[in-house]
Amino acid sequence: MSIADLRREYSRASMIESQLADNPIVQFSRWFEQALNAEIPEANAMCLTTVAPNHRPSSRIVLIKNIDQQGFTWFTNYASRKGQDLETNPYAALLFYWIELERQVRIEGRVERVSDAESDAYFDSRPLLSRLAAVASAQSAPVADRAALEQQLLDAGNTYGDRPVRPPHWGGYRLHPDKMEFWQGRPSRLHDRIVYTLQDDGNWQRQRLQP
């Protein structure tokens, strides 16, 4: 079978405006809870896309760590490629894709760092080796080989023991959404697409899009 012939029909659910929340973050939380209840592996995984100063986009999978009315929060190394991108262009896009439910959610908005207190609290909640890895790794920088990377982790353990302190180059980002699109797969590729756009008065406008 050729790649062009790979396809499947989507028929699990539909999306009707009258059944959707007025606030897209509330609607997202409903879908996210359904994804968790369906025991979808890594339901909290999302594709994060940033744009470099030379206008080249870059995407990677990261894990969402908090969702509230302020937005969507994740944690990373500020000196990484995505961190450098966000320093010069503080806008990003997120994509959640739950194929088992035949759903995806696209989110766009402005990104800012969370407070030091919030970063400290999350860092301290992580497993010890994850904290040491955050201290040891200069994320996105070249390294000679795997052995050198593992040595950096050992060195961090020898230096900090079981009480590593959050390094200043590591912390959280929060995306404040101004556009969120919900996609539900439907038969014959006549998919449901509903987009929410944040208005100047702080309210959300909802609109159906053609698939």
PDB file of C-alpha atoms in Angstrom:
ATOM      1  CA  MET A   1       0.000   0.000   0.000  1.00  0.00           C
ATOM      2  CA  SER A   2       1.306   3.446  -0.890  1.00  0.00           C
ATOM      3  CA  ILE A   3       1.439   6.266   1.627  1.00  0.00           C
ATOM      4  CA  ALA A   4      -1.201   8.109  -0.429  1.00  0.00           C
ATOM      5  CA  ASP A   5      -3.632   5.263   0.209  1.00  0.00           C
ATOM      6  CA  LEU A   6      -3.320   5.373   3.999  1.00  0.00           C
ATOM      7  CA  ARG A   7      -6.569   6.686   5.439  1.00  0.00           C
ATOM      8  CA  ARG A   8      -9.216   5.975   8.030  1.00  0.00           C
ATOM      9  CA  GLU A   9     -12.779   7.105   8.563  1.00  0.00           C
ATOM     10  CA  TYR A  10     -13.540   9.203  11.654  1.00  0.00           C
ATOM     11  CA  SER A  11     -16.895   8.478  13.242  1.00  0.00           C
ATOM     12  CA  ARG A  12     -16.560   8.465  17.022  1.00  0.00           C
ATOM     13  CA  ALA A  13     -18.264  11.767  17.826  1.00  0.00           C
ATOM     14  CA  SER A  14     -19.570  15.102  16.585  1.00  0.00           C
ATOM     15  CA  MET A  15     -19.233  18.681  17.796  1.00  0.00           C
ATOM     16  CA  ILE A  16     -22.352  20.858  18.130  1.00  0.00           C
ATOM     17  CA  GLU A  17     -22.108  24.516  19.127  1.00  0.00           C
ATOM     18  CA  SER A  18     -24.980  24.326  21.634  1.00  0.00           C
ATOM     19  CA  GLN A  19     -23.071  21.689  23.598  1.00  0.00           C
ATOM     20  CA  LEU A  20     -19.817  23.659  23.813  1.00  0.00           C
ATOM     21  CA  ALA A  21     -18.683  25.894  26.669  1.00  0.00           C
ATOM     22  CA  ASP A  22     -18.609  29.652  26.083  1.00  0.00           C
ATOM     23  CA  ASN A  23     -15.028  29.709  27.367  1.00  0.00           C
ATOM     24  CA  PRO A  24     -12.530  27.641  25.331  1.00  0.00           C
ATOM     25  CA  ILE A  25     -10.344  26.831  28.338  1.00  0.00           C
ATOM     26  CA  VAL A  26     -13.395  25.304  30.021  1.00  0.00           C
ATOM     27  CA  GLN A  27     -14.094  23.357  26.831  1.00  0.00           C
ATOM     28  CA  PHE A  28     -10.470  22.232  26.651  1.00  0.00           C
ATOM     29  CA  SER A  29     -10.634  21.022  30.251  1.00  0.00           C
ATOM     30  CA  ARG A  30     -13.665  18.889  29.372  1.00  0.00           C
ATOM     31  CA  TRP A  31     -11.876  17.296  26.445  1.00  0.00           C
ATOM     32  CA  PHE A  32      -8.682  16.849  28.457  1.00  0.00           C
ATOM     33  CA  GLU A  33     -10.569  15.061  31.227  1.00  0.00           C
ATOM     34  CA  GLN A  34     -12.161  12.789  28.616  1.00  0.00           C
ATOM     35  CA  ALA A  35      -8.714  12.027  27.195  1.00  0.00           C
ATOM     36  CA  LEU A  36      -7.460  11.108  30.677  1.00  0.00           C
ATOM     37  CA  ASN A  37     -10.515   8.947  31.350  1.00  0.00           C
ATOM     38  CA  ALA A  38      -9.913   7.170  28.036  1.00  0.00           C
ATOM     39  CA  GLU A  39      -6.404   6.371  29.338  1.00  0.00           C
ATOM     40  CA  ILE A  40      -4.753   7.804  26.253  1.00  0.00           C
ATOM     41  CA  PRO A  41      -0.967   7.465  26.624  1.00  0.00           C
ATOM     42  CA  GLU A  42       0.671  10.819  27.341  1.00  0.00           C
ATOM     43  CA  ALA A  43      -2.606  12.724  27.008  1.00  0.00           C
ATOM     44  CA  ASN A  44      -0.692  15.707  28.435  1.00  0.00           C
ATOM     45  CA  ALA A  45       1.790  15.712  25.532  1.00  0.00           C
ATOM     46  CA  MET A  46       1.582  18.680  23.186  1.00  0.00           C
ATOM     47  CA  CYS A  47       3.489  19.958  20.195  1.00  0.00           C
ATOM     48  CA  LEU A  48       5.015  23.364  20.949  1.00  0.00           C
ATOM     49  CA  THR A  49       5.990  25.532  17.971  1.00  0.00           C
ATOM     50  CA  THR A  50       8.175  28.607  18.323  1.00  0.00           C
ATOM     51  CA  VAL A  51       9.717  30.913  15.717  1.00  0.00           C
ATOM     52  CA  ALA A  52      13.371  31.959  15.638  1.00  0.00           C
ATOM     53  CA  PRO A  53      14.622  35.475  14.794  1.00  0.00           C
ATOM     54  CA  ASN A  54      15.335  34.271  11.235  1.00  0.00           C
ATOM     55  CA  HIS A  55      11.614  33.352  10.955  1.00  0.00           C
ATOM     56  CA  ARG A  56      12.257  29.599  10.927  1.00  0.00           C
ATOM     57  CA  PRO A  57       9.627  27.685  12.934  1.00  0.00           C
ATOM     58  CA  SER A  58      10.668  24.854  15.237  1.00  0.00           C
ATOM     59  CA  SER A  59       8.413  22.212  16.838  1.00  0.00           C
ATOM     60  CA  ARG A  60       8.884  19.682  19.617  1.00  0.00           C
ATOM     61  CA  ILE A  61       6.781  17.637  22.036  1.00  0.00           C
ATOM     62  CA  VAL A  62       6.614  18.879  25.625  1.00  0.00           C
ATOM     63  CA  LEU A  63       4.355  18.002  28.556  1.00  0.00           C
ATOM     64  CA  ILE A  64       1.729  20.406  29.843  1.00  0.00           C
ATOM     65  CA  LYS A  65       1.950  20.850  33.612  1.00  0.00           C
ATOM     66  CA  ASN A  66      -0.911  23.196  34.444  1.00  0.00           C
ATOM     67  CA  ILE A  67      -4.105  24.467  32.831  1.00  0.00           C
ATOM     68  CA  ASP A  68      -6.133  27.306  34.316  1.00  0.00           C
ATOM     69  CA  GLN A  69      -7.878  30.489  33.248  1.00  0.00           C
ATOM     70  CA  GLN A  70      -4.501  32.199  32.902  1.00  0.00           C
ATOM     71  CA  GLY A  71      -3.413  29.727  30.261  1.00  0.00           C
ATOM     72  CA  PHE A  72      -1.217  26.687  29.606  1.00  0.00           C
ATOM     73  CA  THR A  73       1.999  26.128  31.559  1.00  0.00           C
ATOM     74  CA  TRP A  74       5.076  23.993  30.904  1.00  0.00           C
ATOM     75  CA  PHE A  75       8.650  23.962  32.221  1.00  0.00           C
ATOM     76  CA  THR A  76      11.979  23.841  30.447  1.00  0.00           C
ATOM     77  CA  ASN A  77      15.492  25.244  30.163  1.00  0.00           C
ATOM     78  CA  TYR A  78      15.336  28.970  29.350  1.00  0.00           C
ATOM     79  CA  ALA A  79      18.595  28.676  27.377  1.00  0.00           C
ATOM     80  CA  SER A  80      17.246  25.931  25.099  1.00  0.00           C
ATOM     81  CA  ARG A  81      16.346  26.608  21.480  1.00  0.00           C
ATOM     82  CA  LYS A  82      12.686  27.144  22.348  1.00  0.00           C
ATOM     83  CA  GLY A  83      13.687  29.444  25.194  1.00  0.00           C
ATOM     84  CA  GLN A  84      15.895  31.504  22.899  1.00  0.00           C
ATOM     85  CA  ASP A  85      13.086  31.689  20.341  1.00  0.00           C
ATOM     86  CA  LEU A  86      10.641  32.939  22.970  1.00  0.00           C
ATOM     87  CA  GLU A  87      13.059  35.616  24.138  1.00  0.00           C
ATOM     88  CA  THR A  88      12.947  37.274  20.730  1.00  0.00           C
ATOM     89  CA  ASN A  89       9.415  36.291  19.664  1.00  0.00           C
ATOM     90  CA  PRO A  90       7.126  35.698  22.673  1.00  0.00           C
ATOM     91  CA  TYR A  91       4.369  34.038  20.650  1.00  0.00           C
ATOM     92  CA  ALA A  92       3.856  30.308  20.206  1.00  0.00           C
ATOM     93  CA  ALA A  93       1.406  27.634  19.095  1.00  0.00           C
ATOM     94  CA  LEU A  94       0.394  24.456  20.919  1.00  0.00           C
ATOM     95  CA  LEU A  95      -1.191  21.350  19.418  1.00  0.00           C
ATOM     96  CA  PHE A  96      -2.834  18.514  21.314  1.00  0.00           C
ATOM     97  CA  TYR A  97      -3.658  15.426  19.220  1.00  0.00           C
ATOM     98  CA  TRP A  98      -5.707  12.594  20.685  1.00  0.00           C
ATOM     99  CA  ILE A  99      -6.103  10.186  17.770  1.00  0.00           C
ATOM    100  CA  GLU A 100      -7.976   7.642  19.894  1.00  0.00           C
ATOM    101  CA  LEU A 101     -10.752  10.228  20.319  1.00  0.00           C
ATOM    102  CA  GLU A 102     -10.279  11.597  16.779  1.00  0.00           C
ATOM    103  CA  ARG A 103      -9.655  15.059  18.203  1.00  0.00           C
ATOM    104  CA  GLN A 104      -7.102  17.822  18.106  1.00  0.00           C
ATOM    105  CA  VAL A 105      -6.880  21.265  19.696  1.00  0.00           C
ATOM    106  CA  ARG A 106      -4.808  24.121  18.291  1.00  0.00           C
ATOM    107  CA  ILE A 107      -3.875  26.982  20.622  1.00  0.00           C
ATOM    108  CA  GLU A 108      -2.114  30.274  19.843  1.00  0.00           C
ATOM    109  CA  GLY A 109      -1.073  33.144  22.050  1.00  0.00           C
ATOM    110  CA  ARG A 110       1.543  35.165  23.865  1.00  0.00           C
ATOM    111  CA  VAL A 111       4.047  33.463  26.156  1.00  0.00           C
ATOM    112  CA  GLU A 112       5.667  34.749  29.333  1.00  0.00           C
ATOM    113  CA  ARG A 113       7.716  33.223  32.111  1.00  0.00           C
ATOM    114  CA  VAL A 114       5.901  32.190  35.271  1.00  0.00           C
ATOM    115  CA  SER A 115       7.010  33.581  38.636  1.00  0.00           C
ATOM    116  CA  ASP A 116      10.132  32.263  40.373  1.00  0.00           C
ATOM    117  CA  ALA A 117       7.905  30.994  43.185  1.00  0.00           C
ATOM    118  CA  GLU A 118       5.835  28.923  40.752  1.00  0.00           C
ATOM    119  CA  SER A 119       8.969  27.534  39.098  1.00  0.00           C
ATOM    120  CA  ASP A 120      10.491  26.711  42.491  1.00  0.00           C
ATOM    121  CA  ALA A 121       7.353  24.894  43.623  1.00  0.00           C
ATOM    122  CA  TYR A 122       7.200  22.725  40.529  1.00  0.00           C
ATOM    123  CA  PHE A 123      10.953  22.040  40.520  1.00  0.00           C
ATOM    124  CA  ASP A 124      10.810  20.848  44.120  1.00  0.00           C
ATOM    125  CA  SER A 125       7.936  18.484  43.262  1.00  0.00           C
ATOM    126  CA  ARG A 126       9.940  16.631  40.598  1.00  0.00           C
ATOM    127  CA  PRO A 127      11.739  13.308  41.191  1.00  0.00           C
ATOM    128  CA  LEU A 128      15.315  13.733  42.365  1.00  0.00           C
ATOM    129  CA  LEU A 129      16.953  12.503  39.150  1.00  0.00           C
ATOM    130  CA  SER A 130      14.767  14.830  37.078  1.00  0.00           C
ATOM    131  CA  ARG A 131      15.898  17.758  39.217  1.00  0.00           C
ATOM    132  CA  LEU A 132      19.541  16.742  38.882  1.00  0.00           C
ATOM    133  CA  ALA A 133      19.125  16.363  35.118  1.00  0.00           C
ATOM    134  CA  ALA A 134      17.752  19.906  34.902  1.00  0.00           C
ATOM    135  CA  VAL A 135      20.840  21.133  36.767  1.00  0.00           C
ATOM    136  CA  ALA A 136      23.264  19.036  34.727  1.00  0.00           C
ATOM    137  CA  SER A 137      21.975  19.541  31.178  1.00  0.00           C
ATOM    138  CA  ALA A 138      22.749  22.595  29.073  1.00  0.00           C
ATOM    139  CA  GLN A 139      19.728  21.797  26.910  1.00  0.00           C
ATOM    140  CA  SER A 140      20.230  22.155  23.124  1.00  0.00           C
ATOM    141  CA  ALA A 141      24.017  22.643  23.508  1.00  0.00           C
ATOM    142  CA  PRO A 142      26.354  20.125  21.796  1.00  0.00           C
ATOM    143  CA  VAL A 143      27.885  17.325  23.889  1.00  0.00           C
ATOM    144  CA  ALA A 144      30.757  15.013  22.994  1.00  0.00           C
ATOM    145  CA  ASP A 145      28.923  11.744  23.641  1.00  0.00           C
ATOM    146  CA  ARG A 146      26.475   9.978  25.965  1.00  0.00           C
ATOM    147  CA  ALA A 147      29.219   9.250  28.482  1.00  0.00           C
ATOM    148  CA  ALA A 148      29.958  12.947  28.879  1.00  0.00           C
ATOM    149  CA  LEU A 149      26.275  13.671  29.481  1.00  0.00           C
ATOM    150  CA  GLU A 150      26.026  10.953  32.114  1.00  0.00           C
ATOM    151  CA  GLN A 151      29.159  12.310  33.782  1.00  0.00           C
ATOM    152  CA  GLN A 152      27.514  15.715  34.040  1.00  0.00           C
ATOM    153  CA  LEU A 153      24.622  14.063  35.877  1.00  0.00           C
ATOM    154  CA  LEU A 154      27.009  12.285  38.251  1.00  0.00           C
ATOM    155  CA  ASP A 155      28.837  15.545  38.898  1.00  0.00           C
ATOM    156  CA  ALA A 156      25.559  17.279  39.700  1.00  0.00           C
ATOM    157  CA  GLY A 157      24.683  14.496  42.132  1.00  0.00           C
ATOM    158  CA  ASN A 158      28.061  14.746  43.827  1.00  0.00           C
ATOM    159  CA  THR A 159      27.697  18.519  44.137  1.00  0.00           C
ATOM    160  CA  TYR A 160      24.085  18.798  45.283  1.00  0.00           C
ATOM    161  CA  GLY A 161      23.270  15.382  46.746  1.00  0.00           C
ATOM    162  CA  ASP A 162      19.542  14.994  47.299  1.00  0.00           C
ATOM    163  CA  ARG A 163      18.902  18.733  47.608  1.00  0.00           C
ATOM    164  CA  PRO A 164      19.507  20.333  44.221  1.00  0.00           C
ATOM    165  CA  VAL A 165      18.370  23.941  43.910  1.00  0.00           C
ATOM    166  CA  ARG A 166      16.474  25.107  40.845  1.00  0.00           C
ATOM    167  CA  PRO A 167      19.031  26.684  38.504  1.00  0.00           C
ATOM    168  CA  PRO A 168      18.214  30.201  37.265  1.00  0.00           C
ATOM    169  CA  HIS A 169      18.189  28.977  33.660  1.00  0.00           C
ATOM    170  CA  TRP A 170      15.284  26.581  34.298  1.00  0.00           C
ATOM    171  CA  GLY A 171      11.624  27.405  34.900  1.00  0.00           C
ATOM    172  CA  GLY A 172       8.130  27.716  33.549  1.00  0.00           C
ATOM    173  CA  TYR A 173       6.386  29.393  30.653  1.00  0.00           C
ATOM    174  CA  ARG A 174       2.705  30.191  30.363  1.00  0.00           C
ATOM    175  CA  LEU A 175       0.902  30.696  27.066  1.00  0.00           C
ATOM    176  CA  HIS A 176      -2.025  33.106  27.331  1.00  0.00           C
ATOM    177  CA  PRO A 177      -4.348  31.987  24.520  1.00  0.00           C
ATOM    178  CA  ASP A 178      -6.043  34.398  22.152  1.00  0.00           C
ATOM    179  CA  LYS A 179      -7.169  31.735  19.653  1.00  0.00           C
ATOM    180  CA  MET A 180      -8.212  28.121  20.241  1.00  0.00           C
ATOM    181  CA  GLU A 181      -9.529  25.734  17.592  1.00  0.00           C
ATOM    182  CA  PHE A 182     -11.262  22.448  18.380  1.00  0.00           C
ATOM    183  CA  TRP A 183     -11.290  19.732  15.699  1.00  0.00           C
ATOM    184  CA  GLN A 184     -13.421  16.616  15.741  1.00  0.00           C
ATOM    185  CA  GLY A 185     -12.907  14.042  13.002  1.00  0.00           C
ATOM    186  CA  ARG A 186     -16.033  13.209  10.990  1.00  0.00           C
ATOM    187  CA  PRO A 187     -16.827  10.819   8.109  1.00  0.00           C
ATOM    188  CA  SER A 188     -15.768  11.660   4.546  1.00  0.00           C
ATOM    189  CA  ARG A 189     -13.339  14.306   5.845  1.00  0.00           C
ATOM    190  CA  LEU A 190     -16.252  16.660   6.573  1.00  0.00           C
ATOM    191  CA  HIS A 191     -14.727  17.399   9.970  1.00  0.00           C
ATOM    192  CA  ASP A 192     -16.106  19.675  12.686  1.00  0.00           C
ATOM    193  CA  ARG A 193     -13.957  22.755  13.361  1.00  0.00           C
ATOM    194  CA  ILE A 194     -14.888  25.376  15.937  1.00  0.00           C
ATOM    195  CA  VAL A 195     -12.567  28.313  16.608  1.00  0.00           C
ATOM    196  CA  TYR A 196     -12.673  30.673  19.577  1.00  0.00           C
ATOM    197  CA  THR A 197     -11.066  34.108  19.165  1.00  0.00           C
ATOM    198  CA  LEU A 198     -10.426  36.472  22.072  1.00  0.00           C
ATOM    199  CA  GLN A 199     -11.967  39.917  21.534  1.00  0.00           C
ATOM    200  CA  ASP A 200     -10.687  43.280  22.770  1.00  0.00           C
ATOM    201  CA  ASP A 201     -13.342  43.342  25.493  1.00  0.00           C
ATOM    202  CA  GLY A 202     -12.046  40.066  26.955  1.00  0.00           C
ATOM    203  CA  ASN A 203     -14.910  37.929  25.671  1.00  0.00           C
ATOM    204  CA  TRP A 204     -14.541  34.979  23.325  1.00  0.00           C
ATOM    205  CA  GLN A 205     -16.158  34.833  19.892  1.00  0.00           C
ATOM    206  CA  ARG A 206     -16.981  31.368  18.551  1.00  0.00           C
ATOM    207  CA  GLN A 207     -17.164  30.441  14.865  1.00  0.00           C
ATOM    208  CA  ARG A 208     -17.525  27.236  12.850  1.00  0.00           C
ATOM    209  CA  LEU A 209     -14.923  26.777  10.101  1.00  0.00           C
ATOM    210  CA  GLN A 210     -15.143  24.722   6.956  1.00  0.00           C
ATOM    211  CA  PRO A 211     -12.972  21.580   7.089  1.00  0.00           C
TER     212      PRO A 211
END
